[in-house]
Amino acid sequence: MRRLSTFVAPYAIFMVILVILPLVIMAQYAVFDKEGQFTLHFLLSFTNEEILNTFIYSIGVAMETTILCILLGYPIAYILSRKEMGFPAHLITFFILPMGVNMLLNTFALVAVLDVLHIPLGTTALVIGMVYNFLPFMVQPLYNSLCKIDSNLIEAAYDLGASKITAFFKIVVPVSIPGIVSGVMMVFMPTISTFAISELLTMNKVKLFGSVVQASIGSDMLNYGAALSIVMLLVVVITQVLLKDR
Amino acid sequence: MGRSQDYIIQVRGLSKRFGSRSVLHDVEFGIRRGEFVTILGPSGSGKSTLLRIIGGLEKPTEGSIIFDGKDITSMPAEKRPINTVFQHYALFPHLNVYENIAFGLVMKGVDKQQQAERIAEVLQIVGMQGYENYDVRKLSGGQQQRVAIARAIVNKPEVLLLDESLSALDHKLRKQMQRELKAMHRQLGITFIFVTHDQEEAISMSDNIVVLQEGKVQQIASPSEIYNHPSNLFMANFIGENNIIKIQVLDGQKIFLLGQSVEADTNRFMAGDTAYAVIRPEDVLISDATSEEFPWKGVVCSSDFRGVYYETFVQTKTGEILQIRQDKEYETGTSVGIGVARNDLYLVGAEA
Amino acid sequence: MKALSRIYVVLMLIFMYAPIFALIVFSFTDSPVFGKWTGFSLDLYRNIFNGEVPDLTATVWSTAVIAICVMILSVLLGTSAAIGLYNLRYPSLLRKAISFTNSVPLINPDIITAISLFLLYVFLGVSRGMVTVIISQTVLCTPFVMMCVLPMFKQMDKDLFSAAIDLGASTFQAIWHVILPQLRPGIVSGALLTIALSIDDFAVTLFNRGNDGLETLSTYIYSDAQRGGLTPEIRPLFTMIVVVAVIALIIVNIYSSRREKLRKKIFG
């Protein structure tokens, strides 16, 4: 009904002020420096070797984490989605539960355990911690996607002479690709932009891109921080666009 | 149109456009108090939109709705003394039967005692006594429809709108509901406006029919008038089963039909006009012999027994295929003579 | 094959829950060092509630207040927007614009949202504190509410609102009595999701809380960890949060499976 469409107005105004405007301001900060001169900071930022290294390192960690999450998470999602495996249907809830607990608390718990196991904090711990935190985010969309696969499809494949392995790779995996894409989006990007978790996991020794951005904002180098944020945003947008086409 | 006081609703110059798409164009008609009026038309004819505008759920782009002499075009639906029975009933799933029916009364602030009385009354009218506490989602289609009707009429509206309400029912139930609706109409004495695409339904139930096609009124008439005298080519095609043959109007009450010049009532036309002859299957005369009564010659294509008549198809020498209903069996391939009485030769133009 | 998969699943469960489990176990001992069991004790639990660790108590209080405020705001904004969006004539440009803008906070890393809002407050000269945190978290959470509420319209008879109006209800009465009951499951899951997101939020809070010492759970842990020590009272707090999360999940599960059963009964 026409008259109900006005109900969208409060949120629309809200979004203009609190979503669009901030991004515009941020872009403005990024291209102007403190004195109001038009510069292209973010191009400069790439010439800074330290920043560049951090950036590349962050992407590397993100990719490692994502791949590990896929390798570890896919079997979980697959096994739990197949009713014939005999697991109770609600077991998946337990793999998703950690999402409802604060990530920092999760990390905190993990750090404590790592400490007890005498595993030193550092780059290994970082990856373990990332995977630990983000695995549920990979498992959930994978599970949802795999659940939708009609078991008749797989049986049809067997019927036509496919071995279990062939059936898996030629039928199950391709159909679950939307789930994989979803999972990747939910793991890869947050991993690049997270900073607190990495600091906790490595005792501040290893810095990810997010930390650099945070530091620059904290030390009043607003413009610089804004520029770096725009860089991050561009990476995210590009990733989105690349993945959306699939 | 007659005296304005006769009409409870008048639709004047009504047009409705969605963006550039015209759904209703210059619709004009009147509905008398207590009438059972059907708005009839194929899908996409705009009939549901028209109903919604009358009910106040849509606003027209142009034109007005006059209710009892007052212009109610800008009056919102909740204030109109009109209630609607929707196509899929729109029963409130979270309320039971009683609460659904009570909804309108609750909105008006009717006291609980009165509510109970009126609800009991309508439950009886629709034949759903005892169903007060039922979950509406668990009812059958026919039962849901009755609850929907009850929910509407308990508010004692002056006009009841029904939007293709019977479409979702199976054939037998539909016929039954048609009878019940007519009975309710007589019992309640209020004006019913019924929307359907089923012309049989319209003809059997209505006092008056408004036919719409592509947003334009094609004809407004009683069922027998529409059946016997369709106003244009569309109507002839739409109502009943007719033989429609293109003809040419000649001078002096004559037309050129199926290769012959015959007499017909050409008063509405001028010589040289293109028009169409509309002949009902039961009005075509057929015989083995050839005589003056049967000026056209043809060959029988098929003849099938239908219980009451034989559905016979004959191809004339000019190539037309005529549908004939008569009571003699003919073998395929028989040569026959075809004729039609002058009174049964009805002419229509492309437009009304 | 089955045995292998069972072992795998169990192993992964252990991986995921060992830290959680360990923390829960050690919440029942008052040892200041994690890992050393010094006998069963509920001291740490008591400490949270009797003000022994005032910072932590204040933090918990702030986190709760913020979460509830954000939940109320997001639900109001998101539900109202969902109702409006559903009724916009399609394919409206406005509709697409709103959908797109709505997805921006979802796609953006939270640090970007956090910084952009920070810059906004600086630009507007608004001082940062609890209010800005609440507003900022609402920006993040409302899209989730929309995502939960919008699908509920699909299962609704499209004439329900019209029917209510036709029967004499005003716009607000129709929404209150007819539309909202239909949207309720979506609103509930949106609300729960918002609370979870609010408690979990770190970046947005960190940047927009100002300098008055406002701490939420995440910032508290963060600064706690930076200082090197990890307050033992966090263990019982963690346990309680896990318990609440489990209960919430169970409730949601029971609720949704009940609705599934009802739907199967009706539609077969």
Tab-separated table of C-alpha atoms in Angstrom, chain B residues 140-312:
chain	number	residue	atom	x	y	z
B	140	SER	CA	-10.606	-25.634	4.093
B	141	GLY	CA	-10.868	-23.127	1.243
B	142	GLY	CA	-14.634	-23.090	1.347
B	143	GLN	CA	-14.689	-22.593	5.104
B	144	GLN	CA	-12.150	-19.800	4.919
B	145	GLN	CA	-14.286	-18.078	2.356
B	146	ARG	CA	-17.306	-18.217	4.630
B	147	VAL	CA	-15.314	-16.750	7.482
B	148	ALA	CA	-14.106	-14.009	5.156
B	149	ILE	CA	-17.671	-13.214	4.176
B	150	ALA	CA	-18.777	-13.273	7.801
B	151	ARG	CA	-15.946	-10.950	8.757
B	152	ALA	CA	-17.126	-8.488	6.134
B	153	ILE	CA	-20.867	-8.561	6.667
B	154	VAL	CA	-20.784	-8.461	10.463
B	155	ASN	CA	-19.977	-4.764	10.078
B	156	LYS	CA	-23.296	-4.221	8.323
B	157	PRO	CA	-21.778	-2.513	5.300
B	158	GLU	CA	-24.023	-0.885	2.749
B	159	VAL	CA	-22.029	-2.405	-0.070
B	160	LEU	CA	-20.156	-5.714	-0.142
B	161	LEU	CA	-17.263	-6.130	-2.565
B	162	LEU	CA	-16.120	-9.597	-3.614
B	163	ASP	CA	-12.838	-9.853	-5.483
B	164	GLU	CA	-12.842	-13.072	-7.502
B	165	SER	CA	-13.587	-14.817	-4.230
B	166	LEU	CA	-14.741	-18.018	-5.849
B	167	SER	CA	-11.745	-18.489	-8.128
B	168	ALA	CA	-9.809	-20.677	-5.747
B	169	LEU	CA	-12.641	-23.151	-5.184
B	170	ASP	CA	-13.228	-26.358	-7.090
B	171	HIS	CA	-16.101	-26.566	-9.520
B	172	LYS	CA	-18.750	-28.169	-7.337
B	173	LEU	CA	-18.002	-25.980	-4.343
B	174	ARG	CA	-18.030	-22.989	-6.583
B	175	LYS	CA	-21.528	-23.697	-7.832
B	176	GLN	CA	-22.683	-24.203	-4.288
B	177	MET	CA	-21.136	-20.950	-3.141
B	178	GLN	CA	-22.760	-19.134	-6.040
B	179	ARG	CA	-26.148	-20.274	-4.807
B	180	GLU	CA	-25.304	-19.368	-1.236
B	181	LEU	CA	-24.077	-15.938	-2.215
B	182	LYS	CA	-27.309	-15.251	-4.074
B	183	ALA	CA	-29.256	-16.414	-1.043
B	184	MET	CA	-27.205	-14.151	1.215
B	185	HIS	CA	-27.786	-11.283	-1.130
B	186	ARG	CA	-31.522	-11.757	-0.895
B	187	GLN	CA	-31.390	-12.223	2.842
B	188	LEU	CA	-29.188	-9.230	3.631
B	189	GLY	CA	-30.690	-6.902	1.069
B	190	ILE	CA	-27.447	-4.972	0.605
B	191	THR	CA	-25.662	-4.117	-2.613
B	192	PHE	CA	-23.187	-6.705	-3.851
B	193	ILE	CA	-20.389	-5.898	-6.276
B	194	PHE	CA	-18.804	-9.060	-7.555
B	195	VAL	CA	-15.669	-9.327	-9.690
B	196	THR	CA	-14.991	-12.344	-11.865
B	197	HIS	CA	-13.568	-13.463	-15.191
B	198	ASP	CA	-16.049	-16.314	-15.461
B	199	GLN	CA	-18.912	-15.200	-17.683
B	200	GLU	CA	-21.163	-18.090	-16.773
B	201	GLU	CA	-20.869	-17.085	-13.151
B	202	ALA	CA	-21.638	-13.486	-14.018
B	203	ILE	CA	-24.661	-14.356	-16.087
B	204	SER	CA	-26.135	-16.727	-13.549
B	205	MET	CA	-25.737	-14.487	-10.497
B	206	SER	CA	-26.109	-10.866	-11.516
B	207	ASP	CA	-28.835	-8.313	-11.855
B	208	ASN	CA	-26.490	-6.208	-13.936
B	209	ILE	CA	-23.093	-6.753	-15.522
B	210	VAL	CA	-20.326	-4.278	-16.291
B	211	VAL	CA	-17.892	-5.745	-18.788
B	212	LEU	CA	-14.337	-4.434	-18.827
B	213	GLN	CA	-11.569	-5.096	-21.257
B	214	GLU	CA	-8.160	-3.446	-21.124
B	215	GLY	CA	-9.493	-0.869	-18.735
B	216	LYS	CA	-12.425	0.223	-20.882
B	217	VAL	CA	-16.096	-0.493	-20.417
B	218	GLN	CA	-17.397	-2.703	-23.212
B	219	GLN	CA	-20.990	-3.059	-22.170
B	220	ILE	CA	-23.245	-2.464	-19.214
B	221	ALA	CA	-26.429	-4.510	-19.317
B	222	SER	CA	-28.474	-7.257	-17.771
B	223	PRO	CA	-27.341	-10.851	-18.297
B	224	SER	CA	-29.964	-11.582	-20.947
B	225	GLU	CA	-29.210	-8.396	-22.825
B	226	ILE	CA	-25.498	-9.157	-22.816
B	227	TYR	CA	-26.137	-12.673	-23.915
B	228	ASN	CA	-28.558	-11.826	-26.699
B	229	HIS	CA	-27.182	-8.496	-27.814
B	230	PRO	CA	-23.444	-8.248	-27.281
B	231	SER	CA	-22.400	-4.696	-27.981
B	232	ASN	CA	-19.254	-5.287	-29.974
B	233	LEU	CA	-16.854	-7.839	-31.369
B	234	PHE	CA	-15.097	-8.334	-28.062
B	235	MET	CA	-18.375	-8.998	-26.277
B	236	ALA	CA	-19.498	-11.413	-28.953
B	237	ASN	CA	-16.287	-13.336	-28.538
B	238	PHE	CA	-16.285	-13.180	-24.797
B	239	ILE	CA	-19.848	-14.142	-23.934
B	240	GLY	CA	-21.320	-17.471	-24.778
B	241	GLU	CA	-20.343	-19.389	-27.821
B	242	ASN	CA	-21.054	-17.590	-31.013
B	243	ASN	CA	-20.354	-17.881	-34.658
B	244	ILE	CA	-18.742	-14.627	-35.636
B	245	ILE	CA	-18.369	-13.961	-39.324
B	246	LYS	CA	-17.071	-10.884	-40.966
B	247	ILE	CA	-19.606	-9.311	-43.294
B	248	GLN	CA	-20.055	-6.249	-45.405
B	249	VAL	CA	-22.968	-3.909	-44.963
B	250	LEU	CA	-24.872	-3.266	-48.165
B	251	ASP	CA	-27.552	-0.812	-49.090
B	252	GLY	CA	-31.092	-1.237	-47.876
B	253	GLN	CA	-31.105	-3.641	-44.944
B	254	LYS	CA	-28.901	-6.132	-46.645
B	255	ILE	CA	-25.527	-7.608	-45.846
B	256	PHE	CA	-23.071	-9.728	-47.744
B	257	LEU	CA	-22.590	-12.870	-45.671
B	258	LEU	CA	-20.816	-16.059	-46.629
B	259	GLY	CA	-20.943	-15.241	-50.289
B	260	GLN	CA	-24.617	-14.368	-50.366
B	261	SER	CA	-26.572	-11.239	-50.035
B	262	VAL	CA	-29.207	-11.589	-47.313
B	263	GLU	CA	-31.513	-9.408	-45.313
B	264	ALA	CA	-30.542	-8.166	-41.895
B	265	ASP	CA	-31.190	-5.297	-39.517
B	266	THR	CA	-28.482	-2.834	-40.508
B	267	ASN	CA	-29.851	0.185	-38.677
B	268	ARG	CA	-26.743	0.846	-36.675
B	269	PHE	CA	-24.513	0.759	-39.713
B	270	MET	CA	-23.887	2.465	-42.998
B	271	ALA	CA	-23.372	0.854	-46.361
B	272	GLY	CA	-19.781	-0.133	-46.870
B	273	ASP	CA	-19.062	-0.572	-43.126
B	274	THR	CA	-17.241	-3.673	-41.996
B	275	ALA	CA	-19.198	-5.504	-39.364
B	276	TYR	CA	-19.599	-8.936	-37.924
B	277	ALA	CA	-22.553	-11.258	-37.922
B	278	VAL	CA	-23.122	-12.959	-34.615
B	279	ILE	CA	-25.122	-16.152	-34.760
B	280	ARG	CA	-25.589	-18.487	-31.827
B	281	PRO	CA	-24.933	-22.163	-32.493
B	282	GLU	CA	-28.477	-23.064	-31.564
B	283	ASP	CA	-29.886	-20.555	-34.031
B	284	VAL	CA	-28.252	-22.000	-37.141
B	285	LEU	CA	-30.692	-24.036	-39.207
B	286	ILE	CA	-29.459	-27.113	-40.984
B	287	SER	CA	-31.042	-29.464	-43.433
B	288	ASP	CA	-30.212	-32.083	-46.016
B	289	ALA	CA	-32.398	-30.404	-48.600
B	290	THR	CA	-31.460	-27.293	-50.392
B	291	SER	CA	-34.122	-24.616	-50.492
B	292	GLU	CA	-34.519	-20.901	-50.153
B	293	GLU	CA	-34.547	-21.075	-46.417
B	294	PHE	CA	-31.074	-22.466	-46.523
B	295	PRO	CA	-29.145	-20.217	-48.843
B	296	TRP	CA	-25.698	-21.471	-47.869
B	297	LYS	CA	-24.189	-24.774	-48.750
B	298	GLY	CA	-21.620	-26.674	-46.768
B	299	VAL	CA	-20.118	-29.987	-45.751
B	300	VAL	CA	-20.264	-31.524	-42.289
B	301	CYS	CA	-16.838	-31.712	-40.612
B	302	SER	CA	-17.905	-33.408	-37.402
B	303	SER	CA	-20.967	-34.117	-35.344
B	304	ASP	CA	-20.704	-35.240	-31.711
B	305	PHE	CA	-23.441	-36.161	-29.313
B	306	ARG	CA	-23.493	-33.968	-26.249
B	307	GLY	CA	-26.502	-35.333	-24.464
B	308	VAL	CA	-28.875	-32.470	-25.141
B	309	TYR	CA	-27.741	-31.733	-28.676
B	310	TYR	CA	-25.297	-32.654	-31.365
B	311	GLU	CA	-22.277	-30.360	-31.577
B	312	THR	CA	-21.923	-30.110	-35.315
